Each structure stands twice: as C-alpha cells, then as structure tokens.
Coordinates of C-alpha atoms in Angstrom, one line a residue:
Chain A
M280 CA -43.0 23.3 -74.5
S281 CA -39.5 23.5 -73.1
L282 CA -37.4 20.3 -73.1
E283 CA -37.1 20.3 -69.3
R284 CA -40.8 20.5 -69.0
F285 CA -41.4 17.9 -71.6
I286 CA -39.0 15.5 -69.9
S287 CA -40.5 16.0 -66.5
D288 CA -44.0 15.3 -67.9
A289 CA -42.8 12.3 -69.9
I290 CA -40.9 10.5 -67.3
S291 CA -43.0 8.8 -64.6
P292 CA -42.2 10.2 -61.2
W293 CA -41.3 6.8 -59.8
M294 CA -38.5 6.5 -62.4
K295 CA -36.7 9.5 -61.0
R296 CA -36.0 7.7 -57.7
E297 CA -33.1 5.4 -57.4
G298 CA -33.5 1.8 -56.3
P299 CA -31.3 -1.0 -55.1
E300 CA -28.8 -2.5 -57.6
S301 CA -29.7 0.4 -60.0
D302 CA -26.3 0.1 -61.8
I303 CA -27.8 -3.0 -63.5
V304 CA -31.5 -3.3 -62.6
L305 CA -33.6 -0.6 -64.2
S306 CA -37.0 -1.5 -62.8
S307 CA -39.1 -4.2 -61.1
R308 CA -42.6 -4.9 -62.2
V309 CA -45.4 -7.1 -60.9
R310 CA -48.7 -7.8 -62.7
L311 CA -51.7 -9.6 -61.2
A312 CA -54.5 -10.8 -63.6
R313 CA -58.0 -10.9 -62.1
N314 CA -61.5 -11.4 -63.3
I315 CA -64.9 -10.7 -61.8
Q316 CA -67.0 -13.8 -61.2
Q317 CA -70.3 -12.6 -62.5
Y318 CA -69.2 -11.4 -65.9
V319 CA -67.8 -13.3 -68.9
F320 CA -64.2 -12.5 -69.9
P321 CA -63.5 -9.5 -72.1
I322 CA -63.0 -11.7 -75.2
A323 CA -66.6 -12.8 -75.0
A324 CA -68.1 -9.7 -73.4
D325 CA -70.7 -7.3 -74.9
K326 CA -70.6 -3.6 -74.5
E327 CA -73.0 -3.6 -71.5
S328 CA -71.0 -6.0 -69.4
A329 CA -67.7 -4.3 -70.3
H330 CA -69.1 -1.0 -69.1
E331 CA -70.4 -2.7 -65.9
V332 CA -66.9 -4.0 -65.2
I333 CA -65.5 -0.4 -65.5
A334 CA -68.4 1.0 -63.4
S335 CA -68.0 -1.5 -60.6
I336 CA -64.2 -1.0 -60.3
S337 CA -64.4 2.8 -60.5
S338 CA -67.1 2.9 -57.9
C339 CA -65.1 0.7 -55.5
M340 CA -62.1 2.9 -56.0
N341 CA -64.1 6.0 -55.2
E342 CA -65.3 4.5 -52.0
E343 CA -61.7 4.6 -50.7
K344 CA -62.1 8.4 -50.3
D345 CA -59.9 8.6 -47.2
A346 CA -56.9 7.5 -49.3
A347 CA -54.0 10.0 -49.4
E348 CA -54.0 12.4 -52.4
S349 CA -50.9 10.6 -53.8
E350 CA -52.7 7.3 -53.7
K351 CA -55.8 8.5 -55.6
L352 CA -56.3 6.8 -59.0
E353 CA -57.2 8.7 -62.1
M354 CA -59.2 6.9 -64.8
L355 CA -58.6 7.2 -68.6
M356 CA -61.0 5.6 -71.1
M357 CA -59.2 4.2 -74.2
E358 CA -61.9 5.3 -76.6
E359 CA -61.4 8.9 -75.5
L360 CA -57.7 9.0 -76.2
K361 CA -56.0 9.8 -79.5
P362 CA -53.8 7.2 -81.0
V363 CA -50.6 9.1 -80.2
Q364 CA -51.7 9.5 -76.5
K365 CA -52.2 5.8 -76.3
R366 CA -48.9 5.1 -77.9
V367 CA -47.2 7.4 -75.3
L368 CA -48.8 5.3 -72.5
V369 CA -47.5 2.1 -74.1
E370 CA -44.0 3.6 -74.4
K371 CA -44.1 4.5 -70.7
H372 CA -45.2 0.8 -70.0
L373 CA -48.3 2.0 -68.3
I374 CA -50.6 0.1 -70.6
S375 CA -50.1 -2.8 -72.9
P376 CA -50.1 -2.6 -76.7
N377 CA -53.0 -5.0 -76.6
L378 CA -55.1 -2.5 -74.5
A379 CA -54.2 0.4 -76.8
E380 CA -54.9 -1.3 -80.0
Q381 CA -57.3 -4.1 -79.5
A382 CA -59.3 -4.0 -76.3
K383 CA -62.9 -3.1 -76.6
Y384 CA -64.0 -0.6 -74.0
G385 CA -60.6 -0.6 -72.3
A386 CA -59.7 1.7 -69.5
V387 CA -56.7 2.4 -67.2
L388 CA -56.5 3.7 -63.6
M389 CA -53.2 5.3 -62.6
N390 CA -51.9 6.8 -59.4
A391 CA -50.1 10.2 -59.3
D392 CA -46.5 8.9 -59.5
E393 CA -47.6 6.3 -62.1
S394 CA -46.1 3.4 -60.1
V395 CA -49.6 1.7 -60.1
S396 CA -51.7 1.2 -63.1
I397 CA -54.8 -0.9 -63.3
M398 CA -55.9 -1.9 -66.8
L399 CA -59.6 -2.8 -67.3
N400 CA -61.0 -5.0 -70.0
E401 CA -57.7 -6.0 -71.4
E402 CA -57.4 -9.8 -71.9
D403 CA -58.7 -10.1 -68.3
H404 CA -61.2 -7.8 -66.5
I405 CA -58.5 -6.4 -64.2
R406 CA -54.8 -6.3 -64.6
I407 CA -53.0 -4.7 -61.6
Q408 CA -49.5 -3.5 -62.4
C409 CA -47.0 -2.1 -59.9
L410 CA -43.6 -0.7 -60.8
A411 CA -40.5 0.4 -58.8
P412 CA -37.0 1.5 -59.7
G413 CA -34.1 -1.0 -59.2
L414 CA -34.6 -4.5 -57.7
Q415 CA -37.6 -4.2 -55.3
L416 CA -39.7 -7.4 -55.9
E417 CA -41.1 -7.6 -52.4
E418 CA -42.1 -4.0 -52.4
V419 CA -44.0 -4.2 -55.8
L420 CA -45.7 -7.5 -54.8
G421 CA -46.7 -5.9 -51.5
K422 CA -48.2 -2.9 -53.3
A423 CA -50.0 -5.1 -55.9
N424 CA -51.5 -7.3 -53.1
E425 CA -52.7 -4.1 -51.4
M426 CA -54.5 -3.0 -54.5
D427 CA -55.8 -6.6 -55.0
D428 CA -57.3 -6.7 -51.5
L429 CA -58.8 -3.3 -52.0
I430 CA -60.6 -4.3 -55.1
E431 CA -61.6 -7.7 -53.6
K432 CA -63.5 -5.9 -50.8
N433 CA -66.1 -4.9 -53.4
V434 CA -66.2 -7.6 -56.1
D435 CA -66.3 -11.4 -56.2
Y436 CA -63.2 -12.7 -58.1
A437 CA -63.4 -15.6 -60.4
F438 CA -61.6 -18.1 -58.2
D439 CA -61.5 -21.8 -58.0
E440 CA -60.0 -23.9 -55.1
K441 CA -58.3 -26.2 -57.5
R442 CA -57.1 -23.8 -60.2
G443 CA -56.7 -20.5 -58.3
Y444 CA -57.5 -17.2 -60.0
L445 CA -59.2 -17.9 -63.3
T446 CA -57.8 -16.0 -66.3
S447 CA -58.7 -15.8 -69.9
C448 CA -55.4 -17.3 -71.0
P449 CA -54.3 -20.7 -69.6
T450 CA -50.8 -19.4 -69.2
N451 CA -51.9 -17.0 -66.4
V452 CA -54.1 -19.2 -64.3
G453 CA -53.3 -19.8 -60.6
T454 CA -51.6 -16.8 -59.1
G455 CA -52.2 -14.6 -62.2
L456 CA -48.8 -13.3 -61.3
R457 CA -46.2 -12.1 -63.8
A458 CA -43.1 -10.6 -62.2
S459 CA -40.4 -9.0 -64.4
I460 CA -37.1 -7.4 -63.9
M461 CA -35.7 -5.0 -66.5
M462 CA -31.9 -5.3 -66.6
H463 CA -29.1 -3.4 -68.5
L464 CA -26.5 -6.1 -69.5
P465 CA -24.0 -4.4 -71.8
A466 CA -20.9 -6.3 -70.6
L467 CA -22.5 -9.7 -70.9
V468 CA -23.5 -8.8 -74.5
L469 CA -20.0 -7.4 -75.3
T470 CA -18.2 -10.5 -73.9
K471 CA -20.9 -12.7 -75.7
K472 CA -21.6 -14.5 -72.4
I473 CA -25.3 -13.6 -72.8
S474 CA -25.8 -16.3 -75.4
R475 CA -24.9 -18.9 -72.8
I476 CA -26.9 -17.3 -70.0
I477 CA -30.2 -16.9 -71.8
P478 CA -30.7 -20.7 -72.5
A479 CA -29.7 -21.5 -68.9
I480 CA -32.4 -19.0 -67.5
N481 CA -35.0 -20.5 -69.9
Q482 CA -34.3 -23.9 -68.5
L483 CA -35.2 -22.6 -65.0
G484 CA -38.8 -21.8 -66.2
L485 CA -38.1 -18.1 -66.6
A486 CA -38.3 -16.1 -69.8
V487 CA -35.8 -13.6 -71.2
R488 CA -37.0 -11.0 -73.6
G489 CA -36.0 -7.7 -75.2
I490 CA -37.3 -4.5 -73.8
Y491 CA -40.7 -4.5 -75.7
G492 CA -41.8 -7.9 -74.5
E493 CA -42.7 -10.9 -76.5
G494 CA -41.0 -11.6 -79.8
T495 CA -38.6 -8.6 -80.1
E496 CA -34.8 -8.6 -79.9
A497 CA -33.1 -6.6 -77.1
Q498 CA -32.6 -2.9 -77.9
G499 CA -29.9 -1.1 -76.0
N500 CA -28.8 -4.2 -74.2
I501 CA -31.9 -4.1 -72.1
F502 CA -33.4 -7.5 -71.1
Q503 CA -36.5 -8.4 -69.2
I504 CA -36.5 -11.5 -67.1
S505 CA -39.8 -12.8 -66.0
N506 CA -41.5 -15.9 -64.6
Q507 CA -43.4 -18.2 -67.0
M508 CA -45.3 -20.5 -64.6
T509 CA -48.2 -19.2 -62.6
L510 CA -49.8 -22.4 -61.4
G511 CA -48.5 -24.7 -58.6
K512 CA -46.2 -22.3 -56.9
S513 CA -47.0 -19.6 -54.3
E514 CA -46.4 -16.0 -55.0
E515 CA -43.5 -15.9 -52.6
D516 CA -41.8 -18.9 -54.2
I517 CA -42.2 -17.4 -57.7
M518 CA -40.6 -14.2 -56.5
E519 CA -37.8 -16.0 -54.6
D520 CA -36.9 -18.1 -57.7
L521 CA -36.8 -15.0 -59.9
A522 CA -34.8 -12.9 -57.4
G523 CA -32.3 -15.8 -57.1
V524 CA -31.7 -15.9 -60.8
V525 CA -31.6 -12.1 -61.1
M526 CA -28.9 -11.8 -58.4
Q527 CA -26.8 -14.3 -60.3
V528 CA -27.1 -12.4 -63.5
I529 CA -26.1 -9.2 -61.6
Q530 CA -23.0 -10.9 -60.3
Q531 CA -22.2 -12.2 -63.9
E532 CA -22.6 -8.7 -65.4
R533 CA -20.5 -7.1 -62.7
S534 CA -17.6 -9.6 -63.2
A535 CA -17.9 -9.1 -67.0
R536 CA -17.6 -5.4 -66.5
K537 CA -14.6 -5.8 -64.3
Q538 CA -13.0 -8.1 -66.9
L539 CA -13.5 -5.5 -69.6
Q540 CA -12.1 -2.8 -67.4
D541 CA -9.1 -4.8 -66.4
G542 CA -8.2 -6.3 -69.8
L543 CA -9.4 -3.9 -72.4
K544 CA -9.5 -0.5 -70.7
L545 CA -8.4 1.6 -73.6
Q546 CA -10.6 -0.2 -76.1
L547 CA -13.6 0.2 -73.8
E548 CA -13.0 3.9 -73.2
D549 CA -12.6 4.4 -76.9
K550 CA -16.0 2.7 -77.6
L551 CA -17.8 4.6 -74.8
F552 CA -16.4 8.0 -75.7
R553 CA -17.2 7.5 -79.4
S554 CA -20.8 6.7 -78.5
L555 CA -21.0 9.9 -76.4
G556 CA -19.5 11.8 -79.3
T557 CA -22.2 10.3 -81.7
L558 CA -25.0 11.4 -79.4
E559 CA -23.5 14.9 -78.9
N560 CA -23.1 15.5 -82.6
C561 CA -25.6 13.4 -84.5
R562 CA -28.0 15.1 -86.9
I563 CA -30.0 12.0 -88.0
I564 CA -30.2 8.9 -85.9
Q565 CA -32.3 5.7 -86.1
S566 CA -33.7 4.3 -82.9
K567 CA -31.5 1.2 -83.0
E568 CA -28.2 3.2 -83.1
A569 CA -29.5 5.6 -80.5
A570 CA -30.3 2.7 -78.2
K571 CA -26.8 1.3 -78.7
C572 CA -25.1 4.6 -78.0
L573 CA -27.3 5.3 -75.0
S574 CA -26.4 1.9 -73.6
D575 CA -22.7 2.6 -74.0
V576 CA -23.0 6.0 -72.3
R577 CA -24.9 4.5 -69.4
L578 CA -22.2 1.9 -69.0
G579 CA -19.6 4.7 -69.0
I580 CA -21.5 6.4 -66.3
D581 CA -21.7 3.3 -64.1
L582 CA -18.0 2.6 -64.6
E583 CA -17.2 6.2 -63.9
I584 CA -15.5 6.5 -67.3
L585 CA -17.9 9.3 -68.3
P586 CA -18.4 11.5 -65.2
G587 CA -20.8 14.3 -64.8
I588 CA -23.8 12.7 -66.6
S589 CA -26.9 11.8 -64.7
K590 CA -27.7 8.1 -64.4
T591 CA -31.3 8.4 -65.4
I592 CA -30.3 9.5 -68.9
L593 CA -30.6 6.0 -70.4
N594 CA -34.1 5.4 -69.0
E595 CA -35.2 8.9 -70.0
L596 CA -33.9 8.9 -73.5
M597 CA -34.9 5.3 -74.2
I598 CA -38.4 6.3 -73.6
L599 CA -38.3 9.8 -75.1
T600 CA -36.8 8.7 -78.4
Q601 CA -39.5 6.3 -79.3
P602 CA -41.9 7.3 -82.1
G603 CA -44.9 8.1 -79.9
F604 CA -43.0 10.6 -77.7
L605 CA -41.1 12.2 -80.6
Q606 CA -44.4 12.9 -82.3
Q607 CA -46.0 14.2 -79.1
Y608 CA -43.0 16.5 -78.6
A609 CA -43.2 17.7 -82.2
G610 CA -46.9 18.1 -81.9
E611 CA -47.5 16.5 -85.3
V612 CA -47.3 13.2 -87.1
L613 CA -43.8 12.5 -88.4
T614 CA -42.5 10.3 -91.2
P615 CA -39.7 7.8 -90.2
E616 CA -37.0 10.2 -91.7
E617 CA -38.4 13.2 -89.8
R618 CA -38.4 11.1 -86.6
D619 CA -34.7 10.3 -87.1
I620 CA -33.9 14.0 -87.3
R621 CA -36.1 14.9 -84.3
R622 CA -34.6 12.1 -82.3
A623 CA -31.1 13.4 -83.0
T624 CA -32.1 17.0 -82.0
L625 CA -33.7 15.8 -78.8
I626 CA -30.7 13.7 -77.7
R627 CA -28.3 16.6 -78.4
E628 CA -30.4 19.0 -76.5
R629 CA -30.8 16.6 -73.6
I630 CA -27.1 16.0 -73.3
K631 CA -26.4 19.8 -73.3
L632 CA -28.6 20.0 -70.2
E633 CA -26.0 18.1 -68.3
N634 CA -23.6 20.3 -66.2
R635 CA -20.3 19.2 -67.6
Chain B
M62 CA -41.6 -3.3 -105.6
N63 CA -42.2 -0.4 -103.1
C64 CA -42.6 -0.9 -99.4
E65 CA -46.2 -1.3 -98.4
E66 CA -45.7 0.9 -95.3
C67 CA -43.9 4.0 -96.5
H68 CA -44.5 3.6 -100.3
E69 CA -41.2 5.2 -100.8
R70 CA -38.3 2.8 -100.3
E71 CA -37.7 -0.5 -102.1
A72 CA -39.3 -3.4 -100.2
S73 CA -36.4 -5.7 -99.1
L74 CA -38.3 -7.9 -96.6
H75 CA -40.9 -10.3 -97.8
F76 CA -43.1 -12.2 -95.4
T77 CA -45.6 -15.0 -96.1
K78 CA -48.0 -15.8 -93.3
I79 CA -50.0 -19.0 -93.5
I80 CA -52.5 -19.6 -90.8
N81 CA -55.0 -22.4 -91.2
G82 CA -54.2 -22.6 -94.9
E83 CA -55.0 -18.8 -95.4
K84 CA -52.0 -17.2 -97.1
T85 CA -51.1 -13.5 -96.7
E86 CA -48.1 -11.7 -98.1
F87 CA -46.3 -8.6 -96.9
H88 CA -43.6 -6.6 -98.6
I89 CA -41.8 -3.8 -96.6
C90 CA -38.5 -2.1 -96.4
E91 CA -36.0 -2.7 -93.6
H92 CA -36.4 0.8 -92.2
C93 CA -40.2 0.4 -91.7
A94 CA -39.7 -3.1 -90.4
K95 CA -37.5 -1.7 -87.6
E96 CA -39.7 1.3 -86.9
K97 CA -42.9 -0.7 -86.9
G98 CA -41.5 -3.9 -85.5
E99 CA -44.2 -4.3 -82.9
F100 CA -47.1 -3.8 -85.3
L101 CA -45.7 -6.0 -88.1
P102 CA -47.9 -8.9 -89.0
G103 CA -45.9 -12.0 -88.7
S104 CA -43.5 -10.9 -86.0
N105 CA -45.7 -10.4 -83.0
S106 CA -48.8 -11.9 -84.4
F107 CA -47.5 -15.3 -83.9
S108 CA -48.4 -15.1 -80.3
I109 CA -48.4 -17.3 -77.3
H110 CA -52.1 -18.0 -78.2
Q111 CA -51.2 -19.5 -81.5
L112 CA -48.5 -21.6 -79.9
L113 CA -51.0 -22.7 -77.3
S114 CA -53.6 -23.4 -79.8
G115 CA -51.2 -25.9 -81.4
L116 CA -50.9 -27.7 -78.0
L117 CA -54.7 -27.6 -77.3
H118 CA -55.5 -29.3 -80.5
G119 CA -53.7 -32.3 -79.2
D120 CA -51.4 -32.5 -82.2
G121 CA -48.3 -32.0 -80.1
H122 CA -45.7 -34.5 -79.5
V123 CA -47.0 -35.7 -76.2
P124 CA -48.7 -39.1 -76.7
N125 CA -52.4 -39.0 -75.9
T126 CA -54.6 -42.1 -75.5
P127 CA -57.2 -42.1 -78.2
S128 CA -60.0 -41.8 -75.6
S129 CA -58.6 -38.7 -74.0
N130 CA -58.0 -37.2 -77.4
F131 CA -61.6 -37.6 -78.5
I132 CA -63.6 -34.4 -78.0
P133 CA -67.3 -34.6 -78.5
P134 CA -68.5 -31.8 -80.8
S135 CA -71.1 -30.8 -78.2
L136 CA -68.5 -29.9 -75.5
S137 CA -69.2 -26.3 -74.8
C138 CA -69.6 -23.9 -71.9
E139 CA -73.2 -23.1 -71.0
K140 CA -72.3 -19.7 -69.4
C141 CA -70.6 -17.9 -72.4
G142 CA -71.4 -20.4 -75.2
M143 CA -67.8 -21.0 -76.2
S144 CA -67.2 -24.5 -77.6
Y145 CA -64.0 -26.5 -76.9
Y146 CA -63.1 -26.1 -80.6
Q147 CA -63.3 -22.3 -80.3
F148 CA -61.2 -22.4 -77.1
A149 CA -58.6 -24.6 -78.8
K150 CA -58.5 -22.3 -81.8
I151 CA -58.0 -19.0 -79.9
G152 CA -56.2 -20.4 -76.9
R153 CA -58.3 -18.4 -74.4
F154 CA -61.3 -19.1 -72.1
G155 CA -64.5 -17.1 -72.5
C156 CA -65.5 -17.1 -68.9
D157 CA -64.8 -18.7 -65.5
N158 CA -67.3 -21.5 -66.1
C159 CA -65.2 -22.7 -69.2
Y160 CA -62.8 -24.1 -66.6
K161 CA -65.5 -26.3 -65.3
A162 CA -67.0 -27.1 -68.7
F163 CA -63.6 -28.2 -70.2
D164 CA -62.2 -29.6 -66.9
S165 CA -61.7 -33.1 -68.2
K166 CA -59.4 -31.7 -70.9
L167 CA -57.4 -29.2 -68.9
N168 CA -54.9 -31.2 -66.8
P169 CA -52.6 -32.1 -69.8
I170 CA -52.7 -28.5 -71.0
F171 CA -51.8 -27.0 -67.6
K172 CA -49.1 -29.6 -67.1
R173 CA -47.4 -28.6 -70.4
V174 CA -47.7 -24.8 -69.7
H175 CA -46.9 -24.8 -66.0
G176 CA -44.1 -27.3 -65.6
G177 CA -46.2 -30.3 -64.6
N178 CA -48.4 -28.4 -62.2
T179 CA -52.2 -28.5 -62.2
L180 CA -53.2 -27.2 -58.8
H181 CA -53.1 -23.7 -57.3
A182 CA -50.7 -23.2 -54.4
G183 CA -50.9 -19.4 -53.9
K184 CA -53.1 -16.6 -52.6
I185 CA -56.7 -17.2 -51.7
P186 CA -59.1 -14.2 -51.9
L187 CA -60.2 -13.2 -48.4
R188 CA -63.9 -13.3 -49.1
A189 CA -64.0 -16.5 -51.1
G190 CA -61.4 -17.9 -48.7
S191 CA -63.8 -18.2 -45.8
S192 CA -66.5 -19.9 -47.8
I193 CA -63.9 -22.3 -49.3
Q194 CA -62.9 -23.3 -45.8
E195 CA -66.6 -23.8 -44.9
K196 CA -67.2 -25.9 -48.0
K197 CA -64.4 -28.1 -47.0
Q198 CA -65.7 -28.4 -43.5
L199 CA -69.1 -29.2 -44.9
Q200 CA -67.7 -32.1 -47.0
Q201 CA -66.0 -33.5 -44.0
L202 CA -69.1 -33.3 -41.8
K203 CA -71.3 -35.0 -44.5
Q204 CA -68.8 -37.9 -44.6
A205 CA -68.9 -38.1 -40.8
M206 CA -72.7 -38.1 -40.8
Q207 CA -72.7 -41.0 -43.3
Q208 CA -70.3 -42.9 -41.0
Y209 CA -72.5 -42.3 -37.9
I210 CA -75.6 -43.6 -39.9
L211 CA -73.7 -46.7 -40.9
N212 CA -72.6 -47.2 -37.3
E213 CA -76.3 -46.6 -36.2
E214 CA -75.2 -43.7 -34.0
F215 CA -78.3 -41.8 -34.9
E216 CA -78.1 -39.2 -32.1
K217 CA -74.6 -38.1 -33.3
A218 CA -75.8 -38.2 -36.9
A219 CA -78.6 -35.8 -36.0
E220 CA -76.3 -33.5 -34.2
T221 CA -74.0 -33.4 -37.2
R222 CA -76.9 -32.8 -39.5
D223 CA -77.9 -29.7 -37.5
V224 CA -74.4 -28.4 -37.8
I225 CA -74.4 -29.0 -41.5
R226 CA -77.7 -27.1 -41.9
E227 CA -76.3 -24.2 -39.9
I228 CA -73.3 -23.9 -42.2
E229 CA -75.4 -24.3 -45.4
H230 CA -77.8 -21.6 -44.1
R231 CA -74.8 -19.3 -43.5
L232 CA -73.3 -20.0 -46.9
Q233 CA -76.7 -19.3 -48.5
Q234 CA -77.0 -16.0 -46.6
G235 CA -73.5 -15.0 -47.7
R236 CA -74.5 -15.6 -51.3
D237 CA -77.7 -13.5 -50.9
T238 CA -76.1 -10.5 -49.4

C-alpha cells in the first residue's frame, strides 16, 4: 500500500477539515451514556441480553432508511475483529480501550466520515460519541442529541426523574454527558505555566489529562480538558462552563507563544528547526521523542517559522506512529525496536510528501 | 532480572500492587513501560472505580452517622441480584433498579462525586418525558381529591377521581403498546 493511500485510510475524514481555533484546539468530542430500561447493564448481562441490545439498536438504525448515504451507520462486532484492527480503532479514538479489550459482545456503529461512533455493550449499553475538528462544542452536542433522539424513538431509556439517565458508573449519572476538548499547549509547557493552570482548572470541576485519557502523562504537549460532573447541571451549562475555561486557556497559550516569539525568537527557532531536522533524518525514534518533535514542528507551522508544511501533520503523525497503526502499515507484528525503525521511516516519508 | 514483557532487556521498573491484601509483583524495563503504558497493570488499573469503591465503603474522611453507615447484609437489588457490598466493591451498578434498591445510600455518594448535587437538571427523554409529566399531574390530582373529601365536596372529588382514572388508563395503555 502506498503511503498516501495508507494515510488517507488511516485519518478519519472529519479530521481533514479545519475547525475554529484550530491553531490550538485539535478536536471537540461529546459522549452520551445511555442504557435500555428493560435490560440489566453490560456488567451483569448474559450473552442473550447483550445480543438483544445489539439487535434492538441495529434494527432501529436500519429503520432510518431515508437517511442520506453519508449518515448511514456501519456496524462492527468486536469479536469479529483481530486485535490489531481493534487497536487501530482505539488509536483513532473511535472506540475505547475498554470496549476493545474487556467488553463482552461489544460492537460499534460508525458513520462514513467517522465523526459519529456509537459503542454498544461497553460499560453502558449505548455510548454515543461525536467528534469535530477545532472548538465546536455546540455542534457536537447537537449531533449527539440528534442520534440520541433517533435511538430513543425505538427504545425506552433507563431514566429516573430524580437521577436522570441511569448509568452503570455513578460518575456518569444524570446527563451521561462527557464533553472533552483536545488542545495543543506547547508554549504553556515551555514557559512552565501549565503547572499553575492545571490545578486551577481542576478546582473548577474539570479534569485535565494527557492524550490517552485517564492516568497517562501528556505526550506531545496535547492535553484533554473535560467535565467531571454530570449530575445537577444542564447539558448547556456543562458546555458553557467548559467552553469558558477552554477560551481562557487558548488566550493564555496565545500570549505565552507571543512571549516566546518576542523574547526568545532565536532560541525558539533553533529548537523548532532542530526538531524538524530530527524528524527529517531519524532512522530510529521512540514514540515519546517523535511526539515531542511533532509538537515542535506543529508550533513552528502555527507561528509561521516553518512554512510550507501542512497543519494536519501533527494530528496525522500522532495517530500513525502509534504501535497499532505501525503494525498495520507493516502488515506484521513488530517488536518495540522494529517499531522504532518503522516509525522513523514513516515520519521521514511523510515529511518528504510536503511540497517544500 | 529480565523484563517480563520483552524478556530481553534488564527490568528497571518494579511494581507491587496490593488490592484487598492480594499482592502481585511486576518487573519490566523502561522501554516496555513506555510502549505498553496503557496496558500496564498498576498504571491504569487503579481506575476511577477503585477510587470510588473506597468512597462507597464509607471509610472516607466525610463523617457519617453510625446509623447511615450501617448496611444490612440483605441490601440487594431484586432485578439483577447485585448486593450493596458488590456494588461498593466494583463501584458500578448492575441495572437501573439498583438506583432504587440502594437509594437510601446514594445521596452522600452523588454529593461527593458531583460537587454536592443529587438531582438531575438536564435533558428528559421525549417518550418518558410525557409520562413523567402525567405522573406529576396524577400526584397533584390525588392530593386535590383528598382535600375535596376532607372538605366534604364530594361532587368535585368524584370529578377529580374520573380525571385520575382517565390518566391512569392512558398511562397503562402507553405501557402496553
């Protein structure tokens, strides 16, 4: 397979569009957790009821025949996928690691541009996820609500007047809504301001995490900010609070970038050009170093220090250089050392594709 | 000692996981730890559920009155069979009915997890929404009927009773279809 073809297959079509504030915000995501009233939750379910959940959702999706071709959802059953295929879906953020590894009788429905994915039999019966490039919280919530209403036409949700949407984990009850924003914050990390900002955000009831979610440190200066509370606030209020904090972080990052450019222009240029040089010339590279250099190059593009490189290179290569994708590209299982070599080759080839 | 993941490099990271007194040890090299970070026992496996489970057992720092802390061993959900102890251990409900079965224990948990909130303030599903409205109306009508009876306004009480029956009939039909 050619590299161009591989990349175009690997990158979700929605990621190729550019969204608002895209110099800092990579993507916006909303997830709604829902359960069907008549069945026990996946954690307590047997094979039969798990299959009934899949059957009832897939039949109600098929009823929406008049939906446009681009809106049609394709279903994948977890038990029919190879481990590497599941890993690729995880690396594209289309399914959770939990669905790939642990869920019994899990399945996922996806639309053509992969901006909508609906996981079945994860921790909850139904997890609706909508993604968009840049800062577009209202749009993703709108889309998720649309899918939610569509499903609700055909099933009775587990819902309680007092507690709202009932979920398996007490941390999701109420709205079942988790909204998260993926942000690239290299200047806040360089100026060490991030260590003051993260605790402040946490105090506002929001969580800040590294790119892979819970419990991992940030790779490539990519942070995810999301709401923690799901009970006692309306969906709109949750989104407003999150958007307010995100806008402030954007301002902080922009002013830190300006500060770097004004005060340390030469040092900054040196750092960014060196990183580009590493990526153009490396023969063996571990994922952490690759992520660091890619972050530098992306910053260089945004500050117009490194012209002629496409903006999506960070998003693309952050995904492509993960173990699952490297192995899929290679068509075989690789040892960590082999992956580091493959990763270096792939990055060099990808940068050569740029018209410079 | 060699790394337990790649069996090639020297293990430089040593983890000991103790959960409920059960001790497990891991020895891996730094390289594998980075590569396999998300699968590594001990990094991600200390999840939100384990954290929650600590809170649910009532051994947190929030003072509880002895009476509210006492959990009868029989407290369990009749729909999925999960006991309160199981729920407290895994930090997850087994079905929608668990919320009713464990209701008396839930407010302190929700308060801690959701910044003091215990009541839903967001979206209501369209279908359930209309029946929730009707149930509220039903409650109000029943109270009104009692008041009419107390006031000996039996004609009005009878009228209200008819309206109540009509709504109950409609709710019943909605359930059957």
